[in-house]
Short mmCIF file of C-alpha atoms in Angstrom, two decimals:
data_model
loop_
_atom_site.label_atom_id
_atom_site.label_comp_id
_atom_site.label_asym_id
_atom_site.label_seq_id
_atom_site.Cartn_x
_atom_site.Cartn_y
_atom_site.Cartn_z
CA UNK A 1 -48.12 50.42 -126.58
CA UNK A 2 -46.32 47.43 -125.05
CA UNK A 3 -49.17 46.99 -122.61
CA UNK A 4 -51.64 46.98 -125.50
CA UNK A 5 -49.64 44.29 -127.33
CA UNK A 6 -49.47 42.13 -124.19
CA UNK A 7 -53.20 42.60 -123.67
CA UNK A 8 -53.98 41.62 -127.27
CA UNK A 9 -51.75 38.50 -127.07
CA UNK A 10 -53.39 37.55 -123.83
CA UNK A 11 -56.83 37.89 -125.40
CA UNK A 12 -55.74 35.77 -128.39
CA UNK A 13 -54.50 33.01 -126.08
CA UNK A 14 -57.70 33.12 -124.06
CA UNK A 15 -59.81 32.99 -127.23
CA UNK A 16 -57.83 30.02 -128.58
CA UNK A 17 -58.31 28.12 -125.32
CA UNK A 18 -62.00 28.98 -125.33
CA UNK A 19 -62.32 27.87 -128.96
CA UNK A 20 -60.54 24.58 -128.28
CA UNK A 21 -62.71 23.98 -125.23
CA UNK A 22 -65.91 24.60 -127.16
CA UNK A 23 -64.77 22.77 -130.29
CA UNK A 24 -63.32 19.73 -128.51
CA UNK A 25 -66.55 17.72 -128.70
CA UNK A 26 -66.68 18.37 -132.43
CA UNK A 27 -63.16 17.10 -132.95
CA UNK A 28 -63.78 14.09 -130.72
CA UNK A 29 -67.06 13.14 -132.38
CA UNK A 30 -65.55 13.42 -135.84
CA UNK A 31 -62.79 10.92 -135.07
CA UNK A 32 -63.44 8.13 -137.63
CA UNK A 33 -61.71 5.55 -135.46
CA UNK A 34 -63.78 6.15 -132.35
CA UNK A 35 -66.33 3.46 -131.46
CA UNK A 36 -69.56 5.24 -130.66
CA UNK A 37 -71.62 3.72 -127.89
CA UNK A 38 -75.30 4.09 -128.72
CA UNK A 39 -77.76 5.17 -126.09
CA UNK A 40 -79.50 2.22 -124.46
CA UNK A 41 -82.97 3.44 -125.40
CA UNK A 42 -81.99 3.94 -129.05
CA UNK A 43 -81.53 0.24 -129.77
CA UNK A 44 -84.27 -2.35 -129.19
CA UNK A 45 -83.69 -5.56 -127.31
CA UNK A 46 -84.71 -8.62 -129.31
CA UNK A 47 -85.98 -11.91 -127.91
CA UNK A 48 -86.77 -14.71 -130.33
CA UNK A 49 -88.65 -17.58 -128.68
CA UNK A 50 -88.56 -20.69 -130.85
CA UNK A 51 -90.70 -23.76 -130.11
CA UNK A 52 -89.80 -27.16 -131.57
CA UNK A 53 -92.42 -28.97 -133.71
CA UNK A 54 -95.27 -26.71 -132.58
CA UNK A 55 -98.29 -26.97 -134.85
CA UNK A 56 -100.40 -24.25 -136.46
CA UNK A 57 -103.37 -25.46 -134.42
CA UNK A 58 -101.72 -25.60 -131.00
CA UNK A 59 -102.23 -22.05 -129.70
CA UNK A 60 -105.36 -20.26 -128.54
CA UNK A 61 -104.73 -17.30 -130.83
CA UNK A 62 -104.56 -19.72 -133.79
CA UNK A 63 -107.78 -21.50 -132.91
CA UNK A 64 -106.93 -24.12 -130.28
CA UNK A 65 -109.70 -24.53 -127.70
CA UNK A 66 -108.26 -27.44 -125.72
CA UNK A 67 -104.94 -25.75 -124.83
CA UNK A 68 -104.82 -22.51 -122.85
CA UNK A 69 -102.09 -20.09 -123.92
CA UNK A 70 -102.95 -16.68 -122.41
CA UNK A 71 -99.37 -15.37 -122.39
CA UNK A 72 -98.66 -16.32 -125.99
CA UNK A 73 -102.09 -15.00 -126.94
CA UNK A 74 -101.08 -11.71 -125.31
CA UNK A 75 -98.39 -11.34 -127.98
CA UNK A 76 -101.15 -11.49 -130.61
CA UNK A 77 -103.48 -9.20 -128.68
CA UNK A 78 -100.84 -6.56 -128.03
CA UNK A 79 -98.82 -7.13 -131.20
CA UNK A 80 -98.99 -8.82 -134.61
CA UNK A 81 -100.13 -12.28 -135.69
CA UNK A 82 -98.69 -13.65 -138.93
CA UNK A 83 -101.06 -16.12 -140.57
CA UNK A 84 -98.92 -16.95 -143.60
CA UNK A 85 -95.45 -17.24 -142.11
CA UNK A 86 -93.04 -19.93 -143.34
CA UNK A 87 -90.15 -21.79 -141.85
CA UNK A 88 -87.10 -22.22 -144.06
CA UNK A 89 -87.55 -26.01 -143.85
CA UNK A 90 -89.94 -28.68 -142.65
CA UNK A 91 -87.27 -30.13 -140.34
CA UNK A 92 -85.12 -28.79 -137.55
CA UNK A 93 -81.49 -28.06 -138.43
CA UNK A 94 -82.13 -26.46 -141.84
CA UNK A 95 -84.89 -24.34 -140.32
CA UNK A 96 -82.57 -22.95 -137.64
CA UNK A 97 -79.80 -22.27 -140.14
CA UNK A 98 -82.23 -20.26 -142.27
CA UNK A 99 -83.48 -18.26 -139.29
CA UNK A 100 -80.04 -17.28 -137.99
CA UNK A 101 -78.45 -16.42 -141.35
CA UNK A 102 -81.34 -15.12 -143.46
CA UNK A 103 -80.37 -17.62 -146.16
CA UNK A 104 -81.89 -20.75 -147.62
CA UNK A 105 -80.15 -23.63 -145.79
CA UNK A 106 -79.44 -25.25 -149.17
CA UNK A 107 -76.77 -22.56 -149.66
CA UNK A 108 -74.90 -24.21 -146.77
CA UNK A 109 -75.56 -27.82 -147.71
CA UNK A 110 -77.73 -28.17 -144.59
CA UNK A 111 -80.48 -30.38 -145.95
CA UNK A 112 -80.94 -32.82 -143.07
CA UNK A 113 -80.77 -32.75 -139.29
CA UNK A 114 -77.49 -33.19 -137.43
CA UNK A 115 -76.94 -36.07 -135.00
CA UNK A 116 -74.70 -36.62 -131.97
CA UNK A 117 -72.53 -38.66 -134.35
CA UNK A 118 -72.23 -35.79 -136.85
CA UNK A 119 -68.85 -34.22 -137.50
CA UNK A 120 -70.47 -31.44 -139.50
CA UNK A 121 -72.45 -28.28 -138.69
CA UNK A 122 -73.32 -24.82 -139.89
CA UNK A 123 -70.17 -23.49 -141.57
CA UNK A 124 -68.30 -21.02 -139.29
CA UNK A 125 -68.00 -18.57 -142.20
CA UNK A 126 -71.78 -18.06 -142.15
CA UNK A 127 -72.81 -14.77 -140.52
CA UNK A 128 -75.52 -15.06 -137.88
CA UNK A 129 -77.86 -12.44 -136.43
CA UNK A 130 -75.64 -12.45 -133.35
CA UNK A 131 -72.48 -11.73 -135.33
CA UNK A 132 -74.24 -8.99 -137.24
CA UNK A 133 -75.46 -7.33 -134.02
CA UNK A 134 -71.92 -7.17 -132.66
CA UNK A 135 -71.56 -4.12 -134.92
CA UNK A 136 -73.90 -2.42 -132.44
CA UNK A 137 -72.35 -3.84 -129.26
CA UNK A 138 -75.24 -6.15 -128.44
CA UNK A 139 -75.03 -8.78 -125.73
CA UNK A 140 -76.00 -12.07 -127.39
CA UNK A 141 -77.06 -15.38 -125.91
CA UNK A 142 -78.63 -18.72 -126.76
CA UNK A 143 -80.70 -20.73 -124.31
CA UNK A 144 -82.03 -24.10 -125.45
CA UNK A 145 -81.69 -26.29 -128.50
CA UNK A 146 -78.89 -25.38 -130.92
CA UNK A 147 -78.86 -28.28 -133.41
CA UNK A 148 -76.41 -26.74 -135.85
CA UNK A 149 -73.45 -28.91 -134.91
CA UNK A 150 -72.10 -29.67 -131.45
CA UNK A 151 -68.40 -29.98 -132.28
CA UNK A 152 -66.69 -26.93 -130.79
CA UNK A 153 -66.11 -25.10 -134.09
CA UNK A 154 -69.88 -25.14 -134.77
CA UNK A 155 -71.17 -24.11 -131.33
CA UNK A 156 -72.82 -20.73 -130.61
CA UNK A 157 -69.73 -19.06 -129.12
CA UNK A 158 -68.03 -19.48 -132.49
CA UNK A 159 -71.08 -17.96 -134.22
CA UNK A 160 -71.25 -14.59 -132.48
CA UNK A 161 -72.99 -15.52 -129.23
CA UNK A 162 -71.53 -14.53 -125.86
CA UNK A 163 -73.11 -17.43 -123.98
CA UNK A 164 -74.87 -20.73 -124.51
CA UNK A 165 -76.81 -23.11 -122.29
CA UNK A 166 -78.92 -26.02 -123.45
CA UNK A 167 -79.26 -29.40 -125.11
CA UNK A 168 -77.22 -29.15 -128.33
CA UNK A 169 -79.48 -31.37 -130.47
CA UNK A 170 -82.89 -33.08 -130.33
CA UNK A 171 -83.96 -34.53 -127.01
CA UNK A 172 -84.75 -37.96 -128.51
CA UNK A 173 -81.16 -38.46 -129.60
CA UNK A 174 -78.40 -40.32 -127.78
CA UNK A 175 -76.25 -38.57 -125.18
CA UNK A 176 -78.67 -35.84 -124.11
CA UNK A 177 -76.59 -33.39 -122.07
CA UNK A 178 -76.70 -29.81 -120.89
CA UNK A 179 -73.88 -27.76 -122.35
CA UNK A 180 -72.71 -24.41 -121.08
CA UNK A 181 -70.71 -22.43 -123.59
CA UNK A 182 -68.29 -24.91 -125.18
CA UNK A 183 -68.36 -27.70 -122.59
CA UNK A 184 -70.73 -30.27 -121.13
CA UNK A 185 -72.04 -29.04 -117.80
CA UNK A 186 -73.93 -32.19 -116.83
CA UNK A 187 -74.64 -35.61 -118.30
CA UNK A 188 -77.75 -35.91 -116.14
CA UNK A 189 -80.79 -34.20 -117.68
CA UNK A 190 -84.24 -34.55 -116.11
CA UNK A 191 -86.36 -33.38 -119.02
CA UNK A 192 -89.40 -32.82 -116.79
CA UNK A 193 -87.70 -29.59 -115.80
CA UNK A 194 -86.08 -28.58 -119.09
CA UNK A 195 -88.62 -25.85 -119.89
CA UNK A 196 -88.29 -24.46 -116.38
CA UNK A 197 -84.49 -24.62 -116.52
CA UNK A 198 -84.41 -22.78 -119.86
CA UNK A 199 -86.75 -20.14 -118.46
CA UNK A 200 -84.51 -19.54 -115.45
CA UNK A 201 -81.48 -19.27 -117.72
CA UNK A 202 -83.30 -16.80 -120.00
CA UNK A 203 -84.31 -14.61 -117.07
CA UNK A 204 -80.74 -14.70 -115.80
CA UNK A 205 -79.49 -13.53 -119.20
CA UNK A 206 -81.94 -10.61 -119.20
CA UNK A 207 -80.93 -9.70 -115.66
CA UNK A 208 -77.21 -9.66 -116.50
CA UNK A 209 -77.72 -7.54 -119.61
CA UNK A 210 -80.54 -5.19 -118.63
CA UNK A 211 -78.28 -2.13 -118.96
CA UNK A 212 -77.28 -2.77 -122.57
CA UNK A 213 -79.03 -3.84 -125.77
CA UNK A 214 -79.34 -7.61 -126.04
CA UNK A 215 -80.41 -10.38 -128.39
CA UNK A 216 -81.71 -13.54 -126.72
CA UNK A 217 -82.46 -16.63 -128.80
CA UNK A 218 -84.62 -18.84 -126.55
CA UNK A 219 -84.99 -22.12 -128.45
CA UNK A 220 -87.17 -24.48 -126.45
CA UNK A 221 -86.70 -28.24 -126.70
CA UNK A 222 -90.43 -28.83 -126.32
CA UNK A 223 -92.80 -29.94 -127.74
CA UNK A 224 -90.39 -32.23 -129.60
CA UNK A 225 -90.81 -35.82 -128.43
CA UNK A 226 -90.24 -37.33 -125.93
CA UNK A 227 -92.65 -35.00 -124.15
CA UNK A 228 -92.05 -33.90 -120.57
CA UNK A 229 -93.86 -31.47 -118.31
CA UNK A 230 -93.16 -30.61 -114.70
CA UNK A 231 -95.56 -31.69 -111.94
CA UNK A 232 -97.13 -28.24 -111.82
CA UNK A 233 -98.42 -28.57 -115.39
CA UNK A 234 -99.15 -32.29 -115.77
CA UNK A 235 -102.85 -32.90 -116.20
CA UNK A 236 -103.72 -29.21 -116.63
CA UNK A 237 -104.82 -29.20 -120.28
CA UNK A 238 -107.63 -30.81 -122.22
CA UNK A 239 -105.21 -32.36 -124.74
CA UNK A 240 -103.23 -34.73 -122.61
CA UNK A 241 -99.48 -34.50 -122.09
CA UNK A 242 -98.94 -32.56 -125.30
CA UNK A 243 -101.28 -29.83 -124.15
CA UNK A 244 -99.63 -29.78 -120.73
CA UNK A 245 -96.27 -29.20 -122.40
CA UNK A 246 -97.64 -26.29 -124.43
CA UNK A 247 -99.20 -24.73 -121.34
CA UNK A 248 -95.82 -24.88 -119.61
CA UNK A 249 -94.24 -23.18 -122.62
CA UNK A 250 -96.93 -20.52 -122.29
CA UNK A 251 -95.98 -20.06 -118.64
CA UNK A 252 -92.37 -19.61 -119.76
CA UNK A 253 -93.37 -16.84 -122.16
CA UNK A 254 -95.25 -15.18 -119.31
CA UNK A 255 -92.19 -15.30 -117.07
CA UNK A 256 -90.07 -13.64 -119.75
CA UNK A 257 -92.65 -10.90 -120.21
CA UNK A 258 -92.89 -10.35 -116.45
CA UNK A 259 -89.12 -10.01 -116.24
CA UNK A 260 -89.10 -7.44 -119.03
CA UNK A 261 -91.85 -5.48 -117.30
CA UNK A 262 -90.11 -5.56 -113.92
CA UNK A 263 -86.91 -4.23 -115.51
CA UNK A 264 -88.76 -1.53 -117.44
CA UNK A 265 -87.67 -3.09 -120.73
CA UNK A 266 -90.91 -4.28 -122.31
CA UNK A 267 -91.52 -1.17 -124.41
CA UNK A 268 -88.00 -1.35 -125.82
CA UNK A 269 -88.05 -5.06 -126.64
CA UNK A 270 -89.20 -6.83 -129.79
CA UNK A 271 -90.52 -10.23 -128.68
CA UNK A 272 -90.94 -12.83 -131.43
CA UNK A 273 -92.58 -16.24 -130.98
CA UNK A 274 -92.55 -18.98 -133.61
CA UNK A 275 -91.83 -22.65 -134.36
CA UNK A 276 -89.08 -24.33 -136.34
CA UNK A 277 -91.53 -26.35 -138.46
CA UNK A 278 -94.92 -28.01 -138.32
CA UNK A 279 -96.12 -30.75 -135.95
CA UNK A 280 -94.72 -34.28 -136.03
CA UNK A 281 -98.02 -35.96 -136.87
CA UNK A 282 -96.66 -39.51 -136.93
CA UNK A 283 -96.36 -39.16 -133.14
CA UNK A 284 -100.17 -39.04 -132.97
CA UNK A 285 -101.43 -37.41 -129.75
CA UNK A 286 -97.84 -36.54 -128.82
CA UNK A 287 -97.36 -34.78 -132.15
CA UNK A 288 -99.53 -31.67 -132.12
CA UNK A 289 -102.04 -30.31 -134.60
CA UNK A 290 -101.66 -28.54 -137.94
CA UNK A 291 -105.16 -27.10 -137.53
CA UNK A 292 -106.67 -26.45 -140.98
CA UNK A 293 -103.39 -27.13 -142.80
CA UNK A 294 -102.47 -30.25 -144.76
CA UNK A 295 -99.90 -32.68 -143.30
CA UNK A 296 -97.06 -31.63 -140.98
CA UNK A 297 -93.35 -31.89 -140.30
CA UNK A 298 -91.13 -33.45 -142.99
CA UNK A 299 -93.46 -32.40 -145.82
CA UNK A 300 -93.69 -29.30 -148.01
CA UNK A 301 -97.43 -29.04 -147.67
CA UNK A 302 -98.56 -26.03 -145.65
CA UNK A 303 -98.73 -28.01 -142.42
CA UNK A 304 -95.02 -28.76 -142.58
CA UNK A 305 -93.76 -25.24 -143.19
CA UNK A 306 -96.42 -22.65 -142.32
CA UNK A 307 -95.82 -21.91 -138.64
CA UNK A 308 -97.66 -19.88 -135.98
CA UNK A 309 -95.73 -16.63 -135.58
CA UNK A 310 -96.25 -13.57 -133.38
CA UNK A 311 -94.37 -10.33 -132.77
CA UNK A 312 -94.93 -7.77 -130.02
CA UNK A 313 -93.15 -4.43 -129.59
CA UNK A 314 -95.20 -2.10 -127.47
CA UNK A 315 -95.57 1.38 -128.89
CA UNK A 316 -94.15 0.27 -132.25
CA UNK A 317 -96.36 -2.59 -133.48
CA UNK A 318 -100.06 -1.76 -133.48
CA UNK A 319 -102.00 -4.03 -131.07
CA UNK A 320 -104.15 -6.77 -132.54
CA UNK A 321 -102.68 -6.53 -136.04
CA UNK A 322 -103.02 -9.51 -138.39
CA UNK A 323 -100.47 -9.85 -141.21
CA UNK A 324 -101.92 -12.11 -143.88
CA UNK A 325 -99.25 -11.75 -146.55
CA UNK A 326 -96.35 -14.15 -146.98
CA UNK A 327 -93.30 -13.80 -144.73
CA UNK A 328 -90.52 -16.21 -143.68
CA UNK A 329 -88.14 -17.03 -140.84
CA UNK A 330 -85.30 -15.83 -143.07
CA UNK A 331 -86.82 -12.35 -143.02
CA UNK A 332 -85.80 -11.74 -139.42
CA UNK A 333 -82.13 -11.36 -140.39
CA UNK A 334 -82.55 -8.29 -142.66
CA UNK A 335 -85.43 -7.00 -140.52
CA UNK A 336 -83.32 -6.95 -137.38
CA UNK A 337 -80.56 -5.25 -139.35
CA UNK A 338 -83.04 -2.59 -140.42
CA UNK A 339 -84.47 -2.03 -136.94
CA UNK A 340 -81.03 -1.71 -135.34
CA UNK A 341 -79.29 0.29 -138.06
CA UNK A 342 -76.89 -2.57 -138.70
CA UNK A 343 -75.22 -3.15 -142.04
CA UNK A 344 -76.08 -6.33 -143.92
CA UNK A 345 -73.28 -8.48 -145.32
CA UNK A 346 -72.57 -7.60 -148.95
CA UNK A 347 -70.39 -10.60 -149.82
CA UNK A 348 -73.22 -13.17 -150.01
CA UNK A 349 -76.87 -13.44 -151.06
CA UNK A 350 -79.42 -12.80 -148.29
CA UNK A 351 -82.70 -14.50 -149.15
CA UNK A 352 -84.82 -12.94 -146.41
CA UNK A 353 -86.64 -9.65 -146.94
CA UNK A 354 -86.95 -6.67 -144.62
CA UNK A 355 -90.40 -6.82 -143.00
CA UNK A 356 -89.84 -3.83 -140.70
CA UNK A 357 -92.44 -1.88 -142.75
CA UNK A 358 -94.94 -4.68 -142.08
CA UNK A 359 -94.22 -4.61 -138.34
CA UNK A 360 -94.41 -0.84 -138.09
CA UNK A 361 -97.41 -0.48 -140.39
CA UNK A 362 -95.59 1.63 -142.96
CA UNK A 363 -95.45 -0.73 -145.93
CA UNK A 364 -95.38 -4.28 -147.26
CA UNK A 365 -92.84 -7.03 -147.78
CA UNK A 366 -90.90 -6.28 -150.99
CA UNK A 367 -91.45 -9.78 -152.43
CA UNK A 368 -94.28 -12.31 -152.33
CA UNK A 369 -92.55 -15.51 -153.43
CA UNK A 370 -91.08 -18.51 -151.60
CA UNK A 371 -89.35 -21.77 -152.55
CA UNK A 372 -90.35 -25.02 -150.81
CA UNK A 373 -87.37 -27.34 -150.43
CA UNK A 374 -87.44 -30.88 -149.08
CA UNK A 375 -83.80 -31.51 -148.34
CA UNK A 376 -81.89 -30.58 -151.48
CA UNK A 377 -84.94 -31.09 -153.72
CA UNK A 378 -87.07 -28.13 -154.75
CA UNK A 379 -90.67 -29.34 -154.53
CA UNK A 380 -92.85 -26.24 -154.59
CA UNK A 381 -93.22 -22.52 -155.09
CA UNK A 382 -95.54 -19.82 -153.82
CA UNK A 383 -96.23 -16.52 -155.55
CA UNK A 384 -98.84 -14.32 -153.93
CA UNK A 385 -101.91 -16.42 -153.23
CA UNK A 386 -100.86 -19.21 -155.60
CA UNK A 387 -98.80 -22.31 -154.85
CA UNK A 388 -97.57 -25.04 -157.16
CA UNK A 389 -96.18 -28.35 -156.02
CA UNK A 390 -94.44 -31.00 -158.09
CA UNK A 391 -95.97 -34.44 -158.45
CA UNK A 392 -95.11 -36.77 -155.56
CA UNK A 393 -94.86 -40.55 -155.62
CA UNK A 394 -96.07 -40.89 -152.05
CA UNK A 395 -94.55 -42.47 -148.95
CA UNK A 396 -95.74 -45.63 -147.24
CA UNK A 397 -94.77 -44.40 -143.81
CA UNK A 398 -92.56 -45.66 -140.98
CA UNK A 399 -92.16 -44.93 -137.29
CA UNK A 400 -90.42 -41.62 -138.06
CA UNK A 401 -92.48 -40.27 -140.96
CA UNK A 402 -96.20 -40.22 -141.64
CA UNK A 403 -97.74 -42.06 -144.57
CA UNK A 404 -98.71 -39.72 -147.40
CA UNK A 405 -100.54 -40.67 -150.58
CA UNK A 406 -99.11 -39.87 -154.01
CA UNK A 407 -100.40 -36.85 -155.88
CA UNK A 408 -100.16 -35.24 -159.32
CA UNK A 409 -98.78 -31.76 -159.90
CA UNK A 410 -100.73 -29.33 -157.74
CA UNK A 411 -101.99 -25.79 -158.23
CA UNK A 412 -103.57 -24.33 -155.11
CA UNK A 413 -105.14 -20.94 -154.39
CA UNK A 414 -104.13 -20.62 -150.74
CA UNK A 415 -106.35 -17.69 -149.87
CA UNK A 416 -109.40 -19.76 -150.84
CA UNK A 417 -108.01 -23.19 -149.94
CA UNK A 418 -105.63 -23.06 -146.99
CA UNK A 419 -106.00 -26.83 -146.55
CA UNK A 420 -104.72 -27.59 -150.09
CA UNK A 421 -107.70 -29.79 -150.87
CA UNK A 422 -108.70 -28.49 -154.30
CA UNK A 423 -106.23 -29.01 -157.12
CA UNK A 424 -106.75 -26.45 -159.88
CA UNK A 425 -103.93 -27.71 -162.11
CA UNK A 426 -106.11 -29.12 -164.90
CA UNK A 427 -108.55 -26.22 -164.79
CA UNK A 428 -105.77 -23.59 -164.98
CA UNK A 429 -102.89 -25.44 -166.55
CA UNK A 430 -101.34 -22.35 -168.15
CA UNK A 431 -101.24 -20.61 -164.77
CA UNK A 432 -99.60 -23.64 -163.20
CA UNK A 433 -96.99 -23.95 -165.95
CA UNK A 434 -96.13 -20.26 -165.68
CA UNK A 435 -95.57 -20.67 -161.94
CA UNK A 436 -93.44 -23.77 -162.45
CA UNK A 437 -91.37 -21.77 -164.94
CA UNK A 438 -90.94 -18.99 -162.34
CA UNK A 439 -89.93 -21.62 -159.79
CA UNK A 440 -87.27 -23.00 -162.11
CA UNK A 441 -85.89 -19.53 -162.81
CA UNK A 442 -85.76 -18.64 -159.12
CA UNK A 443 -83.90 -21.86 -158.41
CA UNK A 444 -81.41 -21.20 -161.19
CA UNK A 445 -80.79 -17.67 -159.90
CA UNK A 446 -79.51 -19.19 -156.66
CA UNK A 447 -76.50 -20.41 -158.60
CA UNK A 448 -74.54 -23.58 -157.85
CA UNK A 449 -75.41 -25.06 -154.46
CA UNK A 450 -73.06 -27.21 -152.37
CA UNK A 451 -73.48 -30.93 -151.88
CA UNK A 452 -75.49 -31.99 -148.87
CA UNK A 453 -73.42 -32.21 -145.72
CA UNK A 454 -72.80 -35.70 -144.38
CA UNK A 455 -74.72 -35.94 -141.11
CA UNK A 456 -74.54 -39.69 -140.51
CA UNK A 457 -73.01 -42.81 -142.01
CA UNK A 458 -74.29 -46.35 -141.67
CA UNK A 459 -72.93 -48.72 -139.05
CA UNK A 460 -70.75 -51.56 -140.32
CA UNK A 461 -72.46 -54.66 -138.93
CA UNK A 462 -70.74 -57.22 -141.15
CA UNK A 463 -69.27 -58.93 -138.07
CA UNK A 464 -72.77 -59.63 -136.75
CA UNK A 465 -73.85 -60.81 -140.18
CA UNK A 466 -70.90 -63.20 -140.16
CA UNK A 467 -71.78 -64.59 -136.71
CA UNK A 468 -75.41 -65.03 -137.71
CA UNK A 469 -74.36 -66.92 -140.84
CA UNK A 470 -72.58 -69.53 -138.68
CA UNK A 471 -75.74 -70.56 -136.88
#
């Protein structure tokens, strides 16, 4: 009997140990405090390549015949081309704020561009794509133009990015430097090699992070003026220096794609290509082309805010797809959240919409409206194929901004009139007034907006005025 009891106890102990051994993974995986590390192949890498002042008519896949862009065209051939894609603004800093946060820049008071003299920037409490992706343990990096404030509290490392290299504002501004992370690396910048330098930095980032999911924001300085191309590309296009610059950008895209292929990462990487706003037409042959669109940078006509945009994700996005419906730069924030299983912030409005169904061919964008702001002023509204634009008094032009004639209130059917040449306001006044009413309501729903941030104050030159008065 005693032997039987001992045997039973022994069996119970063995069974308990066996149960604990088999059940251990269940207990471990159910620990709510454990940080789960996702499999590498379960999360896509994301590369967003952002050109500066690139026009709608500057790429082969958007109709350019005098500039060769085979690598960028490959993104359209093997992925999706968006033909009605909008920047959040017609100028640089607000556009970038909208892209990285998924919010209209007016919510942050970012209505103008920042300068080297600026003591302001994108508020640190804003949540960027990079900060959001930290939920999923992404490596995050910026290479190129930041232009959201260069004081330390506004730099990328304080906005969720692990690394930064580039020129922190526009290349025509004073004190052009290369910064690395939070410090100036060199005060000597030969802009002939800026595109090449950014490309090398981008490839280095991919190389260092090839074993984990990553988000790379590659924000090129070009083709913002002053234009520079390296010797290898000068004289290679049929559109002068501007075309040469674009062809070097195309080479850069090709190098990134080659790196992804060599690392076996291309099929698990969403590659996005776009521009921050339309072409700077006042710069003439150094300012790019809006193609069939009206006007360019600094204006809320289509040429200022409709930008060439492409997305390639092999095996996920059907090759050669054309998306004609409205989408915006702000959409990438919720879209990336959707594609990576990341939670969106719930303590603030997100203006962008999830276009993952558009990319994957499973649905449409859940909204077809967009507000056109010029600085803090709401000037226009699009709903479906229709666009209304408030009357404009015109601008006589200066060396920074193109002359534009005044116009009455506009009603445009964009699917029939992409160039905004035929005003239907008088013929369909009720339609126009209904759209203006929708525009007003959408603006009011945004709630109170902050005052515009101070980006620059005037010099006090009274001492020179005094000296001149003595002569």
